[in-house]
Amino acid sequence: MRVRDLLAPGAPRLRLLAAEEELDRQVSGVMTTDLHDPGRYLHGGELVLTGMLWRTAPADSERFVRTLAAGGAVALAAGEAEVGPVPEDLVEACRRHRMPLLAVPDDIAFGTVTEFVGRQVSADRAADLAALVDRHRLLVSAAGGGGLDAVLDLLGGDLDLDCWVLGPTGAVIAGPADRLPAGDRDQLVRAHLTARRQHRRPPHRVRLAAGTYSLLPAPAAAPAPSTPAPSPLADWVLVVAGDVTEWTAKRQQLAENLARLVAAERHRRDEGRRLRRRLADELLALLRRDAEPAEIGRTLYASSAMTARDEGPGSGATAAAGAWLVLSAEGAGLPEGAVRAVLEEALDGAADRALVAGAGTGAVVVMPAPQDGPVAAEALRELLAPLEAGLGAEGRITLGVSAPAREAAGLRGALEEARHAGRIAASRAGRVRVAGPEELASHVLLLAAVPDEVRRAFRSRLLDTVIAYDLEHQGDLVRTLEAFLRSDGSWTRCAAQLHVHVNTLRYRIGRIEELTGRDLSRLEDRVDFYLALELA
């Protein structure tokens, strides 16, 4: 800002007393002082606010103004609350040293002036940074340069503005991860996906315990002009600390340019995935036609060679020599390609050597098995859990996980195993459903192979009367039945688990037997009830 901005409409009511010809000086900050010699604290560009308590004689004015001019101060604002009107000797000293002099009336607080200057200077810096970010965006688009972390560090250092770029599962792509806890990231991406599903216009504002955040989407570009836009489930999201709707126009422009930069970086990253996608599609085609292990091995080797190129010598050889997992995913109520894009983003940090192939509305993933143990189905479900907010009432993602395959020849069987696990996952409730290889030897595999209408009829015949009784009488019979079966029919253990008397438990079990015509002392009837509850 310039000194003359302190006299513009909307500024505090200051009066100009001297050096009108110097009002175009640039103000970089404010210093409030009543020291006799403030020169050592001046860095240049300051508006100096003073209550004139340093003045004990007219000669003091000349010495004080001379010190300000030597230190690079651009203007002096003298407050009239303490010692009254600005003395003429101070006005004359400012004229001699060509120092703009402003009078601050006694009803204007120094804090008001300081706040006004701070807002103006911050807006100017934001405008400069907005231009810088815009130039950086153009460089990224034209030359493929990266550096999101560097830009976010610049904003944090110059404007004290915290920004992050998050993936759809809450992973930090850029920004200070240690300043945004995992729980907050989960809430932010869920809020973003909910807003996108409801077609609300950005920026989306979220209030958390740590403060208010603004969310701006950075969606992926369509692979080709004729193809539909990718699903919002695969969005990156720019998170900005604060409510951008309350910012000045220049500062809002900064946020918008930064969102464009993030989108450009996203597009550059997606372009770099094209070769890996082609390899993934080729590998899936080989597995589907039961190709020779040597052909499959060559594709895996090409993928490993790419990893070695990207991550350094040795990493590719390790990946090629290790075991592989296969994930079979299917989407319901989602556009074609959405599940593939979602899994690419979700697995980018945890398994960046994954090959993700498109399979209609689903996807197939071939990825190196972790060396520290199996991939737990529950861990994958938790990883994908934030996506539930963007799936809507009809959207579903089911995922089956195979056991590790030690060589290329075993990938075909691993794919079948993953598909069977996917059928188990599909039989469950929830919007994100995952099943692993440990469940393939259980009764659940048999249930997954039974047609839906048969499973619904079986469950209805056993449990409908019990559920209806609970709804009418709040009898808690279904929960009692589940606890009784988990306790292997032990009356005392079940009663303790439910915190009821054994006689109450016996009454409830008797009521279940009366409603269903079954006998829970018989193994066959217990098995039927157990299976019916599994189908819930």
PDB file of N, CA and C in Angstrom, residues 213-278:
ATOM      1  N   TYR A 213     -11.974 -24.472   7.768  1.00  0.00           N
ATOM      2  CA  TYR A 213     -11.190 -24.780   6.572  1.00  0.00           C
ATOM      3  C   TYR A 213     -12.070 -24.573   5.342  1.00  0.00           C
ATOM      4  N   SER A 214     -11.434 -24.187   4.246  1.00  0.00           N
ATOM      5  CA  SER A 214     -12.114 -24.059   2.959  1.00  0.00           C
ATOM      6  C   SER A 214     -11.591 -25.137   2.017  1.00  0.00           C
ATOM      7  N   LEU A 215     -12.510 -25.764   1.273  1.00  0.00           N
ATOM      8  CA  LEU A 215     -12.155 -26.881   0.400  1.00  0.00           C
ATOM      9  C   LEU A 215     -12.449 -26.503  -1.046  1.00  0.00           C
ATOM     10  N   LEU A 216     -11.443 -26.675  -1.906  1.00  0.00           N
ATOM     11  CA  LEU A 216     -11.603 -26.414  -3.339  1.00  0.00           C
ATOM     12  C   LEU A 216     -11.186 -27.664  -4.097  1.00  0.00           C
ATOM     13  N   PRO A 217     -12.054 -28.203  -4.948  1.00  0.00           N
ATOM     14  CA  PRO A 217     -11.723 -29.445  -5.648  1.00  0.00           C
ATOM     15  C   PRO A 217     -10.667 -29.224  -6.720  1.00  0.00           C
ATOM     16  N   ALA A 218      -9.859 -30.260  -6.943  1.00  0.00           N
ATOM     17  CA  ALA A 218      -8.901 -30.285  -8.046  1.00  0.00           C
ATOM     18  C   ALA A 218      -9.146 -31.582  -8.796  1.00  0.00           C
ATOM     19  N   PRO A 219     -10.200 -31.619  -9.624  1.00  0.00           N
ATOM     20  CA  PRO A 219     -10.590 -32.880 -10.269  1.00  0.00           C
ATOM     21  C   PRO A 219      -9.611 -33.295 -11.341  1.00  0.00           C
ATOM     22  N   ALA A 220      -9.641 -34.601 -11.666  1.00  0.00           N
ATOM     23  CA  ALA A 220      -8.843 -35.116 -12.774  1.00  0.00           C
ATOM     24  C   ALA A 220      -9.474 -34.683 -14.083  1.00  0.00           C
ATOM     25  N   ALA A 221      -8.630 -34.492 -15.100  1.00  0.00           N
ATOM     26  CA  ALA A 221      -9.138 -34.152 -16.424  1.00  0.00           C
ATOM     27  C   ALA A 221      -9.636 -35.409 -17.117  1.00  0.00           C
ATOM     28  N   ALA A 222     -10.606 -35.251 -18.015  1.00  0.00           N
ATOM     29  CA  ALA A 222     -11.097 -36.392 -18.789  1.00  0.00           C
ATOM     30  C   ALA A 222      -9.980 -36.919 -19.680  1.00  0.00           C
ATOM     31  N   PRO A 223      -9.843 -38.257 -19.814  1.00  0.00           N
ATOM     32  CA  PRO A 223      -8.764 -38.807 -20.637  1.00  0.00           C
ATOM     33  C   PRO A 223      -8.804 -38.319 -22.076  1.00  0.00           C
ATOM     34  N   ALA A 224      -9.981 -38.055 -22.617  1.00  0.00           N
ATOM     35  CA  ALA A 224     -10.122 -37.567 -23.990  1.00  0.00           C
ATOM     36  C   ALA A 224     -11.366 -36.695 -24.056  1.00  0.00           C
ATOM     37  N   PRO A 225     -11.437 -35.770 -25.049  1.00  0.00           N
ATOM     38  CA  PRO A 225     -12.600 -34.872 -25.120  1.00  0.00           C
ATOM     39  C   PRO A 225     -13.931 -35.592 -25.210  1.00  0.00           C
ATOM     40  N   SER A 226     -13.941 -36.780 -25.795  1.00  0.00           N
ATOM     41  CA  SER A 226     -15.203 -37.497 -25.987  1.00  0.00           C
ATOM     42  C   SER A 226     -15.608 -38.342 -24.795  1.00  0.00           C
ATOM     43  N   THR A 227     -14.750 -38.449 -23.795  1.00  0.00           N
ATOM     44  CA  THR A 227     -15.039 -39.299 -22.642  1.00  0.00           C
ATOM     45  C   THR A 227     -15.653 -38.478 -21.524  1.00  0.00           C
ATOM     46  N   PRO A 228     -16.489 -39.104 -20.673  1.00  0.00           N
ATOM     47  CA  PRO A 228     -17.104 -38.362 -19.566  1.00  0.00           C
ATOM     48  C   PRO A 228     -16.086 -37.953 -18.522  1.00  0.00           C
ATOM     49  N   ALA A 229     -16.420 -36.926 -17.768  1.00  0.00           N
ATOM     50  CA  ALA A 229     -15.523 -36.461 -16.704  1.00  0.00           C
ATOM     51  C   ALA A 229     -15.362 -37.551 -15.645  1.00  0.00           C
ATOM     52  N   PRO A 230     -14.156 -37.673 -15.056  1.00  0.00           N
ATOM     53  CA  PRO A 230     -13.944 -38.690 -14.022  1.00  0.00           C
ATOM     54  C   PRO A 230     -14.839 -38.455 -12.809  1.00  0.00           C
ATOM     55  N   SER A 231     -15.045 -39.510 -12.053  1.00  0.00           N
ATOM     56  CA  SER A 231     -15.885 -39.422 -10.862  1.00  0.00           C
ATOM     57  C   SER A 231     -15.245 -38.527  -9.809  1.00  0.00           C
ATOM     58  N   PRO A 232     -16.044 -37.714  -9.098  1.00  0.00           N
ATOM     59  CA  PRO A 232     -15.504 -36.908  -7.993  1.00  0.00           C
ATOM     60  C   PRO A 232     -14.852 -37.760  -6.899  1.00  0.00           C
ATOM     61  N   LEU A 233     -15.148 -39.067  -6.875  1.00  0.00           N
ATOM     62  CA  LEU A 233     -14.529 -39.931  -5.868  1.00  0.00           C
ATOM     63  C   LEU A 233     -13.013 -39.949  -5.984  1.00  0.00           C
ATOM     64  N   ALA A 234     -12.475 -39.595  -7.152  1.00  0.00           N
ATOM     65  CA  ALA A 234     -11.032 -39.604  -7.356  1.00  0.00           C
ATOM     66  C   ALA A 234     -10.421 -38.211  -7.266  1.00  0.00           C
ATOM     67  N   ASP A 235     -11.196 -37.222  -6.814  1.00  0.00           N
ATOM     68  CA  ASP A 235     -10.691 -35.845  -6.722  1.00  0.00           C
ATOM     69  C   ASP A 235      -9.502 -35.728  -5.792  1.00  0.00           C
ATOM     70  N   TRP A 236      -8.609 -34.800  -6.133  1.00  0.00           N
ATOM     71  CA  TRP A 236      -7.763 -34.187  -5.122  1.00  0.00           C
ATOM     72  C   TRP A 236      -8.552 -32.990  -4.579  1.00  0.00           C
ATOM     73  N   VAL A 237      -8.236 -32.590  -3.371  1.00  0.00           N
ATOM     74  CA  VAL A 237      -8.914 -31.424  -2.796  1.00  0.00           C
ATOM     75  C   VAL A 237      -7.872 -30.515  -2.154  1.00  0.00           C
ATOM     76  N   LEU A 238      -7.971 -29.226  -2.469  1.00  0.00           N
ATOM     77  CA  LEU A 238      -7.118 -28.213  -1.851  1.00  0.00           C
ATOM     78  C   LEU A 238      -7.786 -27.748  -0.565  1.00  0.00           C
ATOM     79  N   VAL A 239      -7.092 -27.902   0.550  1.00  0.00           N
ATOM     80  CA  VAL A 239      -7.598 -27.485   1.862  1.00  0.00           C
ATOM     81  C   VAL A 239      -6.849 -26.219   2.280  1.00  0.00           C
ATOM     82  N   VAL A 240      -7.586 -25.164   2.560  1.00  0.00           N
ATOM     83  CA  VAL A 240      -7.002 -23.888   2.963  1.00  0.00           C
ATOM     84  C   VAL A 240      -7.504 -23.544   4.355  1.00  0.00           C
ATOM     85  N   ALA A 241      -6.594 -23.234   5.255  1.00  0.00           N
ATOM     86  CA  ALA A 241      -6.988 -22.838   6.602  1.00  0.00           C
ATOM     87  C   ALA A 241      -7.677 -21.477   6.553  1.00  0.00           C
ATOM     88  N   GLY A 242      -8.902 -21.401   7.084  1.00  0.00           N
ATOM     89  CA  GLY A 242      -9.655 -20.155   7.091  1.00  0.00           C
ATOM     90  C   GLY A 242     -10.845 -20.222   6.155  1.00  0.00           C
ATOM     91  N   ASP A 243     -11.659 -19.183   6.200  1.00  0.00           N
ATOM     92  CA  ASP A 243     -12.854 -19.082   5.374  1.00  0.00           C
ATOM     93  C   ASP A 243     -12.557 -18.132   4.219  1.00  0.00           C
ATOM     94  N   VAL A 244     -12.324 -18.682   3.013  1.00  0.00           N
ATOM     95  CA  VAL A 244     -11.910 -17.849   1.895  1.00  0.00           C
ATOM     96  C   VAL A 244     -13.013 -16.895   1.451  1.00  0.00           C
ATOM     97  N   THR A 245     -14.274 -17.199   1.803  1.00  0.00           N
ATOM     98  CA  THR A 245     -15.364 -16.299   1.391  1.00  0.00           C
ATOM     99  C   THR A 245     -15.304 -14.967   2.131  1.00  0.00           C
ATOM    100  N   GLU A 246     -14.540 -14.906   3.209  1.00  0.00           N
ATOM    101  CA  GLU A 246     -14.405 -13.666   3.961  1.00  0.00           C
ATOM    102  C   GLU A 246     -13.145 -12.890   3.568  1.00  0.00           C
ATOM    103  N   TRP A 247     -12.371 -13.409   2.630  1.00  0.00           N
ATOM    104  CA  TRP A 247     -11.127 -12.761   2.213  1.00  0.00           C
ATOM    105  C   TRP A 247     -11.410 -11.623   1.232  1.00  0.00           C
ATOM    106  N   THR A 248     -10.379 -10.806   1.022  1.00  0.00           N
ATOM    107  CA  THR A 248     -10.452  -9.785  -0.015  1.00  0.00           C
ATOM    108  C   THR A 248     -10.435 -10.459  -1.387  1.00  0.00           C
ATOM    109  N   ALA A 249     -10.837  -9.686  -2.409  1.00  0.00           N
ATOM    110  CA  ALA A 249     -10.893 -10.246  -3.767  1.00  0.00           C
ATOM    111  C   ALA A 249      -9.520 -10.725  -4.232  1.00  0.00           C
ATOM    112  N   LYS A 250      -8.468  -9.979  -3.881  1.00  0.00           N
ATOM    113  CA  LYS A 250      -7.120 -10.375  -4.306  1.00  0.00           C
ATOM    114  C   LYS A 250      -6.698 -11.681  -3.648  1.00  0.00           C
ATOM    115  N   ARG A 251      -7.042 -11.823  -2.379  1.00  0.00           N
ATOM    116  CA  ARG A 251      -6.650 -13.035  -1.667  1.00  0.00           C
ATOM    117  C   ARG A 251      -7.479 -14.239  -2.151  1.00  0.00           C
ATOM    118  N   GLN A 252      -8.732 -14.008  -2.504  1.00  0.00           N
ATOM    119  CA  GLN A 252      -9.528 -15.090  -3.082  1.00  0.00           C
ATOM    120  C   GLN A 252      -8.948 -15.538  -4.418  1.00  0.00           C
ATOM    121  N   GLN A 253      -8.422 -14.588  -5.184  1.00  0.00           N
ATOM    122  CA  GLN A 253      -7.792 -14.931  -6.458  1.00  0.00           C
ATOM    123  C   GLN A 253      -6.594 -15.840  -6.235  1.00  0.00           C
ATOM    124  N   LEU A 254      -5.882 -15.604  -5.152  1.00  0.00           N
ATOM    125  CA  LEU A 254      -4.760 -16.478  -4.807  1.00  0.00           C
ATOM    126  C   LEU A 254      -5.231 -17.915  -4.617  1.00  0.00           C
ATOM    127  N   ALA A 255      -6.306 -18.112  -3.858  1.00  0.00           N
ATOM    128  CA  ALA A 255      -6.812 -19.473  -3.622  1.00  0.00           C
ATOM    129  C   ALA A 255      -7.267 -20.123  -4.924  1.00  0.00           C
ATOM    130  N   GLU A 256      -7.928 -19.346  -5.783  1.00  0.00           N
ATOM    131  CA  GLU A 256      -8.401 -19.905  -7.054  1.00  0.00           C
ATOM    132  C   GLU A 256      -7.234 -20.300  -7.943  1.00  0.00           C
ATOM    133  N   ASN A 257      -6.204 -19.464  -8.009  1.00  0.00           N
ATOM    134  CA  ASN A 257      -5.030 -19.800  -8.821  1.00  0.00           C
ATOM    135  C   ASN A 257      -4.306 -21.016  -8.273  1.00  0.00           C
ATOM    136  N   LEU A 258      -4.281 -21.112  -6.950  1.00  0.00           N
ATOM    137  CA  LEU A 258      -3.622 -22.268  -6.354  1.00  0.00           C
ATOM    138  C   LEU A 258      -4.383 -23.551  -6.677  1.00  0.00           C
ATOM    139  N   ALA A 259      -5.720 -23.491  -6.666  1.00  0.00           N
ATOM    140  CA  ALA A 259      -6.515 -24.672  -7.035  1.00  0.00           C
ATOM    141  C   ALA A 259      -6.244 -25.066  -8.486  1.00  0.00           C
ATOM    142  N   ARG A 260      -6.073 -24.068  -9.371  1.00  0.00           N
ATOM    143  CA  ARG A 260      -5.749 -24.382 -10.764  1.00  0.00           C
ATOM    144  C   ARG A 260      -4.373 -25.024 -10.872  1.00  0.00           C
ATOM    145  N   LEU A 261      -3.449 -24.554 -10.077  1.00  0.00           N
ATOM    146  CA  LEU A 261      -2.111 -25.152 -10.063  1.00  0.00           C
ATOM    147  C   LEU A 261      -2.176 -26.611  -9.625  1.00  0.00           C
ATOM    148  N   VAL A 262      -2.954 -26.889  -8.587  1.00  0.00           N
ATOM    149  CA  VAL A 262      -3.091 -28.271  -8.110  1.00  0.00           C
ATOM    150  C   VAL A 262      -3.702 -29.151  -9.192  1.00  0.00           C
ATOM    151  N   ALA A 263      -4.727 -28.617  -9.882  1.00  0.00           N
ATOM    152  CA  ALA A 263      -5.348 -29.390 -10.962  1.00  0.00           C
ATOM    153  C   ALA A 263      -4.356 -29.657 -12.091  1.00  0.00           C
ATOM    154  N   ALA A 264      -3.504 -28.672 -12.410  1.00  0.00           N
ATOM    155  CA  ALA A 264      -2.497 -28.871 -13.451  1.00  0.00           C
ATOM    156  C   ALA A 264      -1.485 -29.928 -13.039  1.00  0.00           C
ATOM    157  N   GLU A 265      -1.081 -29.895 -11.780  1.00  0.00           N
ATOM    158  CA  GLU A 265      -0.143 -30.918 -11.285  1.00  0.00           C
ATOM    159  C   GLU A 265      -0.792 -32.294 -11.302  1.00  0.00           C
ATOM    160  N   ARG A 266      -2.086 -32.339 -10.984  1.00  0.00           N
ATOM    161  CA  ARG A 266      -2.816 -33.609 -11.037  1.00  0.00           C
ATOM    162  C   ARG A 266      -2.821 -34.150 -12.471  1.00  0.00           C
ATOM    163  N   HIS A 267      -3.090 -33.266 -13.422  1.00  0.00           N
ATOM    164  CA  HIS A 267      -3.120 -33.693 -14.822  1.00  0.00           C
ATOM    165  C   HIS A 267      -1.748 -34.202 -15.257  1.00  0.00           C
ATOM    166  N   ARG A 268      -0.684 -33.514 -14.854  1.00  0.00           N
ATOM    167  CA  ARG A 268       0.668 -33.953 -15.203  1.00  0.00           C
ATOM    168  C   ARG A 268       0.950 -35.332 -14.628  1.00  0.00           C
ATOM    169  N   ARG A 269       0.538 -35.552 -13.375  1.00  0.00           N
ATOM    170  CA  ARG A 269       0.757 -36.860 -12.747  1.00  0.00           C
ATOM    171  C   ARG A 269      -0.036 -37.953 -13.469  1.00  0.00           C
ATOM    172  N   ASP A 270      -1.279 -37.647 -13.846  1.00  0.00           N
ATOM    173  CA  ASP A 270      -2.095 -38.635 -14.548  1.00  0.00           C
ATOM    174  C   ASP A 270      -1.502 -38.988 -15.905  1.00  0.00           C
ATOM    175  N   GLU A 271      -0.941 -37.991 -16.593  1.00  0.00           N
ATOM    176  CA  GLU A 271      -0.293 -38.275 -17.878  1.00  0.00           C
ATOM    177  C   GLU A 271       0.874 -39.241 -17.689  1.00  0.00           C
ATOM    178  N   GLY A 272       1.583 -39.097 -16.571  1.00  0.00           N
ATOM    179  CA  GLY A 272       2.700 -39.991 -16.302  1.00  0.00           C
ATOM    180  C   GLY A 272       2.285 -41.419 -15.987  1.00  0.00           C
ATOM    181  N   ARG A 273       0.994 -41.639 -15.733  1.00  0.00           N
ATOM    182  CA  ARG A 273       0.510 -42.981 -15.413  1.00  0.00           C
ATOM    183  C   ARG A 273       0.085 -43.784 -16.647  1.00  0.00           C
ATOM    184  N   ARG A 274       0.128 -43.159 -17.801  1.00  0.00           N
ATOM    185  CA  ARG A 274      -0.425 -43.825 -18.976  1.00  0.00           C
ATOM    186  C   ARG A 274       0.272 -45.147 -19.278  1.00  0.00           C
ATOM    187  N   LEU A 275       1.595 -45.171 -19.232  1.00  0.00           N
ATOM    188  CA  LEU A 275       2.322 -46.401 -19.544  1.00  0.00           C
ATOM    189  C   LEU A 275       1.987 -47.486 -18.530  1.00  0.00           C
ATOM    190  N   ARG A 276       1.934 -47.114 -17.254  1.00  0.00           N
ATOM    191  CA  ARG A 276       1.603 -48.116 -16.237  1.00  0.00           C
ATOM    192  C   ARG A 276       0.183 -48.649 -16.441  1.00  0.00           C
ATOM    193  N   ARG A 277      -0.733 -47.795 -16.865  1.00  0.00           N
ATOM    194  CA  ARG A 277      -2.089 -48.264 -17.142  1.00  0.00           C
ATOM    195  C   ARG A 277      -2.105 -49.250 -18.304  1.00  0.00           C
ATOM    196  N   ARG A 278      -1.327 -48.967 -19.358  1.00  0.00           N
ATOM    197  CA  ARG A 278      -1.276 -49.894 -20.489  1.00  0.00           C
ATOM    198  C   ARG A 278      -0.720 -51.247 -20.061  1.00  0.00           C
TER     199      ARG A 278
END
